[in-house]
Short mmCIF file of C-alpha atoms and ligand atoms in Angstrom, two decimals:
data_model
loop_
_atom_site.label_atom_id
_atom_site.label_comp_id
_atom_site.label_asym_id
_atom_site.label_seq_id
_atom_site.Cartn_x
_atom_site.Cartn_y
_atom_site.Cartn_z
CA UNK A 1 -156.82 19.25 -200.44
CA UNK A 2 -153.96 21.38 -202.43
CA UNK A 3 -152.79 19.65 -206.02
CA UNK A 4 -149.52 18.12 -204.82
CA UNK A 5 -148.33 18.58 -208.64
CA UNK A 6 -148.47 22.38 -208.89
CA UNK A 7 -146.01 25.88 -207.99
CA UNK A 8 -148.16 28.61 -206.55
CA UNK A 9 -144.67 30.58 -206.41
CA UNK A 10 -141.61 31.22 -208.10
CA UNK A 11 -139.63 32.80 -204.76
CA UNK A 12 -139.83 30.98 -201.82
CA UNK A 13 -137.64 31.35 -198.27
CA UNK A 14 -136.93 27.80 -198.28
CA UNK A 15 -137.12 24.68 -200.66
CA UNK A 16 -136.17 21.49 -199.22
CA UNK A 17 -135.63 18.55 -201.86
CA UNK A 18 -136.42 15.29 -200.05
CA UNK A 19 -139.38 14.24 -198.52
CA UNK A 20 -137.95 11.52 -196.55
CA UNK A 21 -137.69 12.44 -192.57
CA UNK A 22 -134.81 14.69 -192.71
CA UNK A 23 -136.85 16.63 -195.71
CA UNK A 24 -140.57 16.65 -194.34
CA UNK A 25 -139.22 17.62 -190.82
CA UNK A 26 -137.50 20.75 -191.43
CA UNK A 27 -140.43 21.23 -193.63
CA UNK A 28 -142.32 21.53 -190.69
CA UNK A 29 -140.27 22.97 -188.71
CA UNK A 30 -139.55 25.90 -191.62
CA UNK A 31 -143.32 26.00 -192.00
CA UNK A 32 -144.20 26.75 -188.25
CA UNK A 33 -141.36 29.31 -187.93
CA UNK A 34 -143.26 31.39 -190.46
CA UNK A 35 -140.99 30.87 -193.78
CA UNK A 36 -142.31 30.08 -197.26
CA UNK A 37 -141.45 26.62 -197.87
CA UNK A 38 -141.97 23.87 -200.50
CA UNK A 39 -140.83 20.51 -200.24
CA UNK A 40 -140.17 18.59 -203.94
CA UNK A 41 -140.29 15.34 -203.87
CA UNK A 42 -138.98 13.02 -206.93
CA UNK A 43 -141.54 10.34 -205.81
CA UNK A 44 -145.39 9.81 -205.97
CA UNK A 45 -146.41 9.66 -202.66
CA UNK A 46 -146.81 7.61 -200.45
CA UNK A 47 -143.98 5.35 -201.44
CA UNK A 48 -142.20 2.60 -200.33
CA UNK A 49 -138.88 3.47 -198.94
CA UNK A 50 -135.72 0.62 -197.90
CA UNK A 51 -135.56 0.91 -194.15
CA UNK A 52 -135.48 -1.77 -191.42
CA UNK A 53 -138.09 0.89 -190.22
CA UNK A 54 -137.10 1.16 -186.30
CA UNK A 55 -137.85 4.53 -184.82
CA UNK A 56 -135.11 4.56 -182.18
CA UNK A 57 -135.05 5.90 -178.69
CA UNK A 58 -133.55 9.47 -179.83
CA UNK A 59 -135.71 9.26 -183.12
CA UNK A 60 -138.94 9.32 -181.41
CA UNK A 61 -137.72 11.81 -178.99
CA UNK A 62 -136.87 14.39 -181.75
CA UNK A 63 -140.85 14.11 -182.85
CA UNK A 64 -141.48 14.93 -179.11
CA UNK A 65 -139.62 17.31 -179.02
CA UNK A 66 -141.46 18.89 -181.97
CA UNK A 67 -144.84 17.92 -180.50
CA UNK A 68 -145.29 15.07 -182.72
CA UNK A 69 -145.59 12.45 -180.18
CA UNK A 70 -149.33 11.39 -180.89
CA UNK A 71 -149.07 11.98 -184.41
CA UNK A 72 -146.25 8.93 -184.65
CA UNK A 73 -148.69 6.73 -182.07
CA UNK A 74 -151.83 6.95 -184.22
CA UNK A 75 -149.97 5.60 -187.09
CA UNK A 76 -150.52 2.44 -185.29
CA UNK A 77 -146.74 1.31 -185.25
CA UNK A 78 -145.76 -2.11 -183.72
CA UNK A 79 -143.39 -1.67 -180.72
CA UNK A 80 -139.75 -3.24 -179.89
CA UNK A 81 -138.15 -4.05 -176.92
CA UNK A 82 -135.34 -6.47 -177.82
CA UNK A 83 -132.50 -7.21 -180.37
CA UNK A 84 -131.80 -10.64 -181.27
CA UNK A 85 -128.77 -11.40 -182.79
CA UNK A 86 -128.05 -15.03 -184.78
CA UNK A 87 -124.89 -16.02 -186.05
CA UNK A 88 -123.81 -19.55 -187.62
CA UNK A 89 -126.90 -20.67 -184.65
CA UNK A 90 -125.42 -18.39 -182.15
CA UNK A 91 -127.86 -16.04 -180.33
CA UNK A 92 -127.36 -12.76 -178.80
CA UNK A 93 -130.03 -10.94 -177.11
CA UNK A 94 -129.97 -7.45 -175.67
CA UNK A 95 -132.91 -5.66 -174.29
CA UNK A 96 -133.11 -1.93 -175.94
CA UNK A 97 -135.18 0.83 -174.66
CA UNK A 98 -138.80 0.47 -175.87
CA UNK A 99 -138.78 1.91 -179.71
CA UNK A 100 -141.12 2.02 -182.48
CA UNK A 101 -141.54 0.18 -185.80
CA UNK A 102 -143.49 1.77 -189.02
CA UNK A 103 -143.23 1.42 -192.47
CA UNK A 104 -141.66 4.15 -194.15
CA UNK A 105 -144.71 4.28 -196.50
CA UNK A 106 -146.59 5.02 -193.47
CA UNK A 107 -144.53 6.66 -191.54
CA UNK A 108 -143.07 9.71 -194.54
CA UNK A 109 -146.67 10.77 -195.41
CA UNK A 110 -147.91 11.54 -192.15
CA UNK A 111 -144.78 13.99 -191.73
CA UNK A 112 -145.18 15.37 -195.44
CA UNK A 113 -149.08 15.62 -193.85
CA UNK A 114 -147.52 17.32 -190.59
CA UNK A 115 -145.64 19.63 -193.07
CA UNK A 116 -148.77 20.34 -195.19
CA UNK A 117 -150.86 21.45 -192.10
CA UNK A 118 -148.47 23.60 -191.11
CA UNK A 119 -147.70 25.64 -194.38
CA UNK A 120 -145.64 24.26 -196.44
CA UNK A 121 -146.59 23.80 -200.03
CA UNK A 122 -145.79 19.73 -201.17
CA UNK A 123 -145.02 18.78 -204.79
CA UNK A 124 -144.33 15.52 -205.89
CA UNK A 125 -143.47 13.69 -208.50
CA UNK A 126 -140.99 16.28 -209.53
CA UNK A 127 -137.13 15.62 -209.97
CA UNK A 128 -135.16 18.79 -208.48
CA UNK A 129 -132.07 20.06 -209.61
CA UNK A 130 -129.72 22.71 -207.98
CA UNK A 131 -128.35 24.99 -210.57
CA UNK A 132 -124.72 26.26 -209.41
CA UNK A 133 -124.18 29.29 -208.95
CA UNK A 134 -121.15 31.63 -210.64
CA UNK A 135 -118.46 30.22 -207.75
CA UNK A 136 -119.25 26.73 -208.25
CA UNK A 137 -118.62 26.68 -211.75
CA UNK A 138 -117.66 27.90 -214.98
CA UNK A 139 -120.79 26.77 -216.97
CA UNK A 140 -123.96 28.33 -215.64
CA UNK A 141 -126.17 28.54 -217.77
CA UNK A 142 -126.83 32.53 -219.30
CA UNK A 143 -130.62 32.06 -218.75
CA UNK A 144 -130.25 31.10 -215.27
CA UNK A 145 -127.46 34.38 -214.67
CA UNK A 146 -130.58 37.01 -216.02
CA UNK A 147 -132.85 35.30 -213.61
CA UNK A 148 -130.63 36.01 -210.45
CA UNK A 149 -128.17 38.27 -210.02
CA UNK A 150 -124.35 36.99 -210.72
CA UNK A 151 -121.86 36.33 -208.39
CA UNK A 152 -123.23 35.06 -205.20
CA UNK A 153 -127.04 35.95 -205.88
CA UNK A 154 -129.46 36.22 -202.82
CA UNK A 155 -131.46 33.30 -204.41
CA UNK A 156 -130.58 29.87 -205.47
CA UNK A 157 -132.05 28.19 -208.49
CA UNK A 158 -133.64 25.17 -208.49
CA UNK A 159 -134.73 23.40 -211.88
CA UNK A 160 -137.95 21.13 -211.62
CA UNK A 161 -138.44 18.13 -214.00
CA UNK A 162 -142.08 16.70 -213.42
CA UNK A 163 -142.74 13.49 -214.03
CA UNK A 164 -144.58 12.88 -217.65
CA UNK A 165 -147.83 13.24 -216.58
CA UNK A 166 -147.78 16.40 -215.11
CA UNK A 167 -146.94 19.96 -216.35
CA UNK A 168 -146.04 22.80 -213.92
CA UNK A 169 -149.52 24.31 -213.49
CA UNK A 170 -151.28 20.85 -212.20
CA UNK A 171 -152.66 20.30 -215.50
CA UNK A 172 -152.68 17.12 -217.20
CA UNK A 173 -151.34 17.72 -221.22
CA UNK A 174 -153.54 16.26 -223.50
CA UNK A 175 -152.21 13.22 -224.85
CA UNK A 176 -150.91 14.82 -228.20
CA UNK A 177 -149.50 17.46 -226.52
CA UNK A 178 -146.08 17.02 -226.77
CA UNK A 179 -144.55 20.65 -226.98
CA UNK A 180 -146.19 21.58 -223.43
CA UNK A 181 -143.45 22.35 -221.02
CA UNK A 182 -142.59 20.35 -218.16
CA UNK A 183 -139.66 22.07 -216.59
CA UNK A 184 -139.68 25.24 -214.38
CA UNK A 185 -136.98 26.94 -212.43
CA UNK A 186 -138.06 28.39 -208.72
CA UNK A 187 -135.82 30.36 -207.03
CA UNK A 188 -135.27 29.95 -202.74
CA UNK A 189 -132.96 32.01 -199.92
CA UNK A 190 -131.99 28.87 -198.39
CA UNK A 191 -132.28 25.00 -200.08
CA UNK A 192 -132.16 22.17 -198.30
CA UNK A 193 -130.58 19.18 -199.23
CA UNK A 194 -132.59 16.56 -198.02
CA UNK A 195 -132.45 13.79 -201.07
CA UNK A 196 -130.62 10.71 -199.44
CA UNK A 197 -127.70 8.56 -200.40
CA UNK A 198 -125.67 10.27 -203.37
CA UNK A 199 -127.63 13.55 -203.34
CA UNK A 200 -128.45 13.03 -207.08
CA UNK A 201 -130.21 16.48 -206.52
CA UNK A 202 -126.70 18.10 -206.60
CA UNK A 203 -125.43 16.50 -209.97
CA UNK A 204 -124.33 19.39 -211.45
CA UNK A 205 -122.08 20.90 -208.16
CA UNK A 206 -118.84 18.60 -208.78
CA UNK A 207 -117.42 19.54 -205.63
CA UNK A 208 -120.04 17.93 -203.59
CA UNK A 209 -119.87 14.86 -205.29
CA UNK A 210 -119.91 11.68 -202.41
CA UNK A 211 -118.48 8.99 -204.01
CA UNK A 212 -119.46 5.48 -202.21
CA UNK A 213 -116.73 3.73 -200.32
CA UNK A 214 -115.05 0.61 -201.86
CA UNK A 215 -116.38 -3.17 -200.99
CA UNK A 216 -119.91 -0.54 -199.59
CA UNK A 217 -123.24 -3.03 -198.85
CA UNK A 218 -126.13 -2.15 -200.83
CA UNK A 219 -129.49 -2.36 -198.99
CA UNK A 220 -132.33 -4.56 -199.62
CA UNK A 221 -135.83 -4.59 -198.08
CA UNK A 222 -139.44 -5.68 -198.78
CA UNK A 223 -142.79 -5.78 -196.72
CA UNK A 224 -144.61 -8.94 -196.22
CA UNK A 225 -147.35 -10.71 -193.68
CA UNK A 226 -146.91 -12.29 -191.02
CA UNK A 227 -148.09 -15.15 -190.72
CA UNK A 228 -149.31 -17.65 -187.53
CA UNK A 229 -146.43 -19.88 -188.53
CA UNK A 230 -143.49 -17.44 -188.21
CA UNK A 231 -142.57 -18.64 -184.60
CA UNK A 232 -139.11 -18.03 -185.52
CA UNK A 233 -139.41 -14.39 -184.29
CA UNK A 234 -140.54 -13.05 -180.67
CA UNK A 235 -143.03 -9.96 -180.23
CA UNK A 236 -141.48 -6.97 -180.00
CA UNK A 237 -138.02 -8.24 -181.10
CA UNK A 238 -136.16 -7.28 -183.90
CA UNK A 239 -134.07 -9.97 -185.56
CA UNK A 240 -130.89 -9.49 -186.84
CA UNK A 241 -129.22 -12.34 -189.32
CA UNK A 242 -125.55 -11.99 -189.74
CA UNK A 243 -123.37 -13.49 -192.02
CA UNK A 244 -120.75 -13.42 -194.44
CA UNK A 245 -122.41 -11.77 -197.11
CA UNK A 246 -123.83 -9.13 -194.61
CA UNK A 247 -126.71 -8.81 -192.19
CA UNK A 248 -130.60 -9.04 -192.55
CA UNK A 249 -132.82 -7.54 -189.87
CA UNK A 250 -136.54 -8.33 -189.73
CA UNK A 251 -139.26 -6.73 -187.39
CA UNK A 252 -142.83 -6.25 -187.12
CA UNK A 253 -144.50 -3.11 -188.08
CA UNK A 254 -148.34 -2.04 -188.60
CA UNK A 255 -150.86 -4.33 -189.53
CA UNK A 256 -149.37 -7.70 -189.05
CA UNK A 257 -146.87 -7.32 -191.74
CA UNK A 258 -142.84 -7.41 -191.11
CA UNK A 259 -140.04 -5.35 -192.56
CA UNK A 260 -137.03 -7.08 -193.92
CA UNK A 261 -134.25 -4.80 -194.46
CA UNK A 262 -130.83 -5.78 -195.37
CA UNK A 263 -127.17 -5.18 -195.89
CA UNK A 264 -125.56 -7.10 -198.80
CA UNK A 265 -121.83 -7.46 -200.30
CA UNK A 266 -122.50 -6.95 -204.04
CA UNK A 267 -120.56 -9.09 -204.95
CA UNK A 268 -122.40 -11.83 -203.16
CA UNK A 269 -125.43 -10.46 -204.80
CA UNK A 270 -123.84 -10.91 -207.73
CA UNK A 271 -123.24 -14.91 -207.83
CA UNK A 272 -126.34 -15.31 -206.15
CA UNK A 273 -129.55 -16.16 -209.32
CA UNK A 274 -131.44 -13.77 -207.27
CA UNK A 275 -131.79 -11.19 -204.21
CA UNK A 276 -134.04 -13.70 -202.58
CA UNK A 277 -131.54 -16.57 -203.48
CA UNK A 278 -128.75 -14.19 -201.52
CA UNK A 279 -131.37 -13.60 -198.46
CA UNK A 280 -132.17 -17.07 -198.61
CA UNK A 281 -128.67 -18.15 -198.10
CA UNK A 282 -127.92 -15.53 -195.40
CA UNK A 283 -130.25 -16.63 -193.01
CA UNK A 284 -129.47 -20.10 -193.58
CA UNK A 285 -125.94 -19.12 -192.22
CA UNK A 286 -126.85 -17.52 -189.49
CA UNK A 287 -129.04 -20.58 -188.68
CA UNK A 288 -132.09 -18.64 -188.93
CA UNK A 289 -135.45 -19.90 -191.19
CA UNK A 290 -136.31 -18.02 -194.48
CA UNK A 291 -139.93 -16.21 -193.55
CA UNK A 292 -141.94 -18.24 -195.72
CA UNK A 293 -143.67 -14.85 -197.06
CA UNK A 294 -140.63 -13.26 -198.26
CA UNK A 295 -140.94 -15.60 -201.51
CA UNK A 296 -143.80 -13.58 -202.64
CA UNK A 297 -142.80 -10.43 -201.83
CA UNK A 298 -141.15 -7.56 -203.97
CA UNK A 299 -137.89 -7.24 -203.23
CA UNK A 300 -136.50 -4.12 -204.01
CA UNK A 301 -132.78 -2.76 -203.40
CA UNK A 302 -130.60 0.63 -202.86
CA UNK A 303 -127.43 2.20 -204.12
CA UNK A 304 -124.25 1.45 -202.32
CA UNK A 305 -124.53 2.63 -198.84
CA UNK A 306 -121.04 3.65 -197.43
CA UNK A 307 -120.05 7.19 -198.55
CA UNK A 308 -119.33 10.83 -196.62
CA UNK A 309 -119.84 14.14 -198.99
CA UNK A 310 -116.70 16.05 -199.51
CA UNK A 311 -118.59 19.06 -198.69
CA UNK A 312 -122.21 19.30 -196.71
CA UNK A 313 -122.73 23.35 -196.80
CA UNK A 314 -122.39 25.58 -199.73
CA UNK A 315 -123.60 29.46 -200.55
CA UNK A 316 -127.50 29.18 -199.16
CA UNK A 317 -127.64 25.58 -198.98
CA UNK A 318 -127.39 22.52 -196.39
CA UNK A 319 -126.87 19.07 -196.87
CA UNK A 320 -129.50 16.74 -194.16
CA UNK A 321 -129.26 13.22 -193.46
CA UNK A 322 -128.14 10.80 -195.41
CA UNK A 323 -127.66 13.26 -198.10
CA UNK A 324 -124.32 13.99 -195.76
CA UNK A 325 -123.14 10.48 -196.11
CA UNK A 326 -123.80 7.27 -194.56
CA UNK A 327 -122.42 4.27 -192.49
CA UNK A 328 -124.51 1.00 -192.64
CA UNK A 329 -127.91 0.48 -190.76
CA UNK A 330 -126.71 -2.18 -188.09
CA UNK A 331 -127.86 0.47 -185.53
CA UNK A 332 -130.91 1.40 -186.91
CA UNK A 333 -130.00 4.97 -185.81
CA UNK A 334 -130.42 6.85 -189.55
CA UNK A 335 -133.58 8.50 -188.87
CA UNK A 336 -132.53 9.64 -185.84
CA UNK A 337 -129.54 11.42 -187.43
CA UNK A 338 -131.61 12.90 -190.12
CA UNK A 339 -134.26 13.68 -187.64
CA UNK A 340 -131.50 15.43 -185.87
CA UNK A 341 -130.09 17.26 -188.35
CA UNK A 342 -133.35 19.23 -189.36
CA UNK A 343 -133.73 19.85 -185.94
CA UNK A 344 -130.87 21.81 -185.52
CA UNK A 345 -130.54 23.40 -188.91
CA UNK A 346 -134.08 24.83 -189.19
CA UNK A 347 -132.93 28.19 -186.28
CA UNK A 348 -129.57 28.76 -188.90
CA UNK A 349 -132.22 28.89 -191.72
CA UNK A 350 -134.55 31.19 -189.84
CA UNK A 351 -131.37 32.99 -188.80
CA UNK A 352 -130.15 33.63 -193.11
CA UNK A 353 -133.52 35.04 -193.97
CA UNK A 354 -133.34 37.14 -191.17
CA UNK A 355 -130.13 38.83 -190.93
CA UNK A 356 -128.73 37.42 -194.10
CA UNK A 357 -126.58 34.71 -195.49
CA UNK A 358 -122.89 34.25 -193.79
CA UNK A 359 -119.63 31.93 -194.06
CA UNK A 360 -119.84 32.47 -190.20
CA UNK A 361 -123.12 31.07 -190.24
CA UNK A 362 -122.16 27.76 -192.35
CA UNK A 363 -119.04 27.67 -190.00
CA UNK A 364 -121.56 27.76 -186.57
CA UNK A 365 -123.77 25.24 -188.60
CA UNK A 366 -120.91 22.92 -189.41
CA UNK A 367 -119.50 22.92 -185.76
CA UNK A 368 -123.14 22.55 -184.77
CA UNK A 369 -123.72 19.40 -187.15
CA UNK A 370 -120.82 17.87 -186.16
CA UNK A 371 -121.09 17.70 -182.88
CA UNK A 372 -124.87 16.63 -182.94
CA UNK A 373 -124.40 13.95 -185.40
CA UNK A 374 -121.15 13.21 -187.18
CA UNK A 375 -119.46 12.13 -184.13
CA UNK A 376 -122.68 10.09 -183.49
CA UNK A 377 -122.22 7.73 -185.99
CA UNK A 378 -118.96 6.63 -184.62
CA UNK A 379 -120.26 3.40 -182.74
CA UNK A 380 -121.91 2.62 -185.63
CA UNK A 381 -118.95 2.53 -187.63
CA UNK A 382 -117.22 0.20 -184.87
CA UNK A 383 -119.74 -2.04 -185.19
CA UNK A 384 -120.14 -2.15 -188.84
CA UNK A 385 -116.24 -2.71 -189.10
CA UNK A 386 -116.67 -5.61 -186.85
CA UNK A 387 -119.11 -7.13 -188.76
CA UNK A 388 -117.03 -6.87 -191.93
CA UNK A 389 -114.83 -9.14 -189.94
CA UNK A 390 -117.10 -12.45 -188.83
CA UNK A 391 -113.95 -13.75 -187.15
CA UNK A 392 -114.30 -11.16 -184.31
CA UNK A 393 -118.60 -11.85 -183.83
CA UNK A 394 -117.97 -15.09 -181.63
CA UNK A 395 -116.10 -13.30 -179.46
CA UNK A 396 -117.57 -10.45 -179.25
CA UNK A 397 -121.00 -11.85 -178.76
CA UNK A 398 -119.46 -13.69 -175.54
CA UNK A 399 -118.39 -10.77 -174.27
CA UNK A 400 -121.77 -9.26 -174.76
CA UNK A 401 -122.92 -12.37 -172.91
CA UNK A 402 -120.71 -12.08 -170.01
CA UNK A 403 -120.75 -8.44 -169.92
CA UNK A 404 -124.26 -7.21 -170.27
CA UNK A 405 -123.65 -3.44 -168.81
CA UNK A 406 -120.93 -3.11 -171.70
CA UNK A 407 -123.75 -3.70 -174.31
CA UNK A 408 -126.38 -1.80 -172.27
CA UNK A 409 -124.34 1.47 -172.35
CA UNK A 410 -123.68 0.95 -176.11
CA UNK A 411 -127.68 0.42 -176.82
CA UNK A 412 -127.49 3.42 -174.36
CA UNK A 413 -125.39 5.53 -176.42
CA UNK A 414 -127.22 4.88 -180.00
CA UNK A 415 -130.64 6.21 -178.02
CA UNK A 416 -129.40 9.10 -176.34
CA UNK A 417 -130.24 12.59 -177.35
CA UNK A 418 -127.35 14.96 -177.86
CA UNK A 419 -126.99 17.07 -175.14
CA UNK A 420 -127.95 20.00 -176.84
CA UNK A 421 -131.19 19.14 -177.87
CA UNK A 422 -132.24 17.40 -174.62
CA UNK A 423 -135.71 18.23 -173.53
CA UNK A 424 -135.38 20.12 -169.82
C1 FAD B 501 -131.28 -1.46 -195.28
C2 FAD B 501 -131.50 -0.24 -194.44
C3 FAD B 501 -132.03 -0.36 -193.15
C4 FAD B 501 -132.19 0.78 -192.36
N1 FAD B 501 -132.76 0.65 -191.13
C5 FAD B 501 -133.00 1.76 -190.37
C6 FAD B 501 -133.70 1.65 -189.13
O1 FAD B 501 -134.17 0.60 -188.73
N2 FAD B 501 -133.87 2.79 -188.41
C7 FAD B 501 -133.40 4.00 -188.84
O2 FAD B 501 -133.58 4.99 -188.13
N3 FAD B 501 -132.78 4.12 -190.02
C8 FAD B 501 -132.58 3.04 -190.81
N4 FAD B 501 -131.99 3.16 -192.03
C9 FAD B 501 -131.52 4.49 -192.46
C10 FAD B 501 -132.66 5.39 -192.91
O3 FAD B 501 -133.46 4.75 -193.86
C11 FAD B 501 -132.07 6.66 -193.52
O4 FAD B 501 -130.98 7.11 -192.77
C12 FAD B 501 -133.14 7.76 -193.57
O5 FAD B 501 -134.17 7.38 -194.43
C13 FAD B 501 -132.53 9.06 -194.07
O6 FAD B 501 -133.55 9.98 -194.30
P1 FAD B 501 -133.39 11.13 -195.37
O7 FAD B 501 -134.59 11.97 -195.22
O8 FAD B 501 -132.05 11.74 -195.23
O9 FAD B 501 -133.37 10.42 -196.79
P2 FAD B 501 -134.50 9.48 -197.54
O10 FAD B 501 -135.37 8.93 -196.49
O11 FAD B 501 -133.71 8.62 -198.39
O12 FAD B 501 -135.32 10.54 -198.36
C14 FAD B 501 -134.81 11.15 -199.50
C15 FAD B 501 -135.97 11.54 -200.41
O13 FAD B 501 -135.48 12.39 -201.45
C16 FAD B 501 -136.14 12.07 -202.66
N5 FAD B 501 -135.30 12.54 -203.78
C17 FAD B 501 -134.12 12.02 -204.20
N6 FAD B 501 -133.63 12.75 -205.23
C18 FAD B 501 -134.53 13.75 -205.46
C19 FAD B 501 -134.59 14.84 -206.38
N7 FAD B 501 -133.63 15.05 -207.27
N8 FAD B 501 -135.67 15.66 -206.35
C20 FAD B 501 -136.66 15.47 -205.44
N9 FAD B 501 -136.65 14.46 -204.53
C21 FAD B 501 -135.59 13.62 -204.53
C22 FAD B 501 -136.28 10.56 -202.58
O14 FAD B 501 -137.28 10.09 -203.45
C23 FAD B 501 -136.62 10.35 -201.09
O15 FAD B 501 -138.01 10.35 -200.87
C24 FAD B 501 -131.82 2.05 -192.85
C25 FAD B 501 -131.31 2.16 -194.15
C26 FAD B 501 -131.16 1.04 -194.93
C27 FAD B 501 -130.64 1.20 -196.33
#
């Protein structure tokens, strides 16, 4: 098994920061298509990652459509076939197309695995940081301008922190060794930007700072068992508590456990004593119990969620999934989108090493990204609006009632593949 602490190389084709599913996917996908890649990941892996952990319709059929199919099955996931919706005791339920449900622990290292077996060298535990280049500011530093050439160099640099324990080479320092050197610079054609909400990985490129919006949810999840008594939830159904303070959604995944992910107010969060004090009091507003587990579990939480990046290309480098920005998970549709972004960014990577880095590339890539995904997440930002307003939930969960097609072609629309990338 290859140390997933050391560099073999200082030039690669591609580097992809991120090993969530937007990250380890194009990893794969670079991998197969014959270009040097590393992934970095900031995390030891596997980790724990906040997700109400659905693998939608158009999710799985991106890993399908990569051959990855039986990979995602042998993970063992639990399956869904419903959405139940509860409000102040109201229910809603909608049949969905039969989807998947993994933990992100799970679900992340089989694709960094994926990645792995096809080529790509993995290093975790190791906090990236893209260095700008001479057109993206004024203060780069001199060691970094003798390293590549000035001006728009052929490379980008990328500076590696590893975490404490680790130096560069895979070696452990001894424990008095506090000169040895835990920082290394490795230089790539193309980087990907694959490192989630706020793209910390891009702290020193102002201009592609995303900002969150104002009054943005912040997510919180946690994993617990399920137990015999927890009749409160069908098979196969994912649960969705709404209220005031936002929206909780529980399902099962592998072995017997469930997924709580949710979608708080902060400032509910705030006068709450606790996170599960604020969970507690959302599903007793939406009339739902509190899963008797969820006391013992770790409950962890996210930045704010809401937020678009002012820019999502720059000179030899993409922005993926949620690194791009982000609307709320109502729709459990994020994976898909990130899914679908490395999908359709990998053949403009091959393209740059190829024949060489353009602005008519970024601009195909941009028209291409927008059209596959941006103007995806428009129901979801309908929806999420409406749920900002509970006011408008009674009636539009009658509707839903009374006009079941209506819903059905929503659900429809969140699991379809863009027509592009359909599968002939
Ligand atoms: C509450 C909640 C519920 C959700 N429910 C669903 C759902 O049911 N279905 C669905 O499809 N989507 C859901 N989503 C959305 C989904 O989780 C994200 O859209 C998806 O994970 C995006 O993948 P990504 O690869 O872009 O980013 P991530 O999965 O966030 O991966 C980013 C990775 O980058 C690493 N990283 C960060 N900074 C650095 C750095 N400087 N150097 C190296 N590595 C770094 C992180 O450690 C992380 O592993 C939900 C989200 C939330 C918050």
């Amino acid at each position: 098994m290859p140390d997933s602490h050391s560099i073999d190389a200082e030039h690669y084709d591609v580097a992809i920061i991120g090993a969530g599913v937007a990250g380890s996917m194009a990893a794969v996908l670079c991998s197969r298509a014959g270009l040097r890649t590393v992934l970095l990941e900031r995390h030891r892996f596997p980790r724990h990652k906040i997700c109400g952990c659905c693998v939608n319709g158009r999710a799985f059929q991106m890993l399908r459509r990569a051959g990855l199919e039986s990979g995602l099955r042998q993970l063992q996931p639990a399956t869904t076939s419903s959405l139940a919706v509860r409000y102040r005791g109201r229910k809603l339920n909608v049949s969905m197309p039969p989807g998947l449900a993994v933990s992100r622990r799970r679900m992340d290292q089989w694709l960094v695995d994926e990645a792995i077996a096809s080529g790509c060298q993995f290093v975790d535990e190791v906090t990236a940081s893209v260095q700008p280049v001479p057109s993206e500011s004024d203060e780069v530093p001199v060691a970094i301008l003798d390293s590549c050439k000035a001006g728009y160099p052929e490379e980008r640099i990328i500076q590696l922190r590893f975490a404490n324990c680790h130096s560069p080479n895979g070696a452990k320092p001894a424990d008095d060794d506090l000169s040895a050197s835990r920082d290394l610079h490795v230089c790539a054609r193309v980087v990907l930007v694959c490192d989630g909400l706020g793209h910390p990985s891009l702290h020193l490129l102002p201009s592609f700072k995303a900002e969150p919006e104002a009054g943005s949810r912040i997510g919180l999840g946690a994993v617990f068992p399920r137990m015999a008594a927890d009749a409160w939830i069908r098979r196969e159904e994912v649960l969705m508590a709404v209220a005031t303070q936002g929206y909780a959604g529980v399902v099962q995944i592998e072995d017997n456990q469930f997924n709580l992910a949710a979608a708080i107010d902060p400032s509910c969060l705030n006068k709450s004593n606790s996170p599960l004090d604020c969970l507690a009091n959302l599903f007793h507003s939406a009339g739902v119990p509190m899963p008797q587990e969820l006391r013992n579990a770790a409950i962890k939480g996210t930045v704010p969620l809401t937020r678009s990046a002012r820019r999502i290309a720059g000179h030899r480098l993409f922005l993926l999934g949620d690194a791009t920005g982000y609307v709320e998970p109502f729709t459990g549709e994020g994976m898909a989108w990130a899914l679908t972004a490395a999908t359709i960014t990998v053949p403009f990577v091959v393209s740059a090493i190829r024949n060489g880095w353009s602005d008519e590339l970024i601009n195909r890539w941009q028209a291409s990204s927008s059209e596959t995904t941006r103007t995806q997440q428009k129901v979801c930002r309908l929806l999420s609006a409406t749920l900002r307003h509970p006011w408008l939930l009674p009636p539009v969960m009658t509707t839903c009632q009374f006009f079941p097609s209506l819903t059905q072609r929503v659900v429809n629309r969140i699991n379809r593949v863009p027509k592009a990338l359909e599968i002939v």
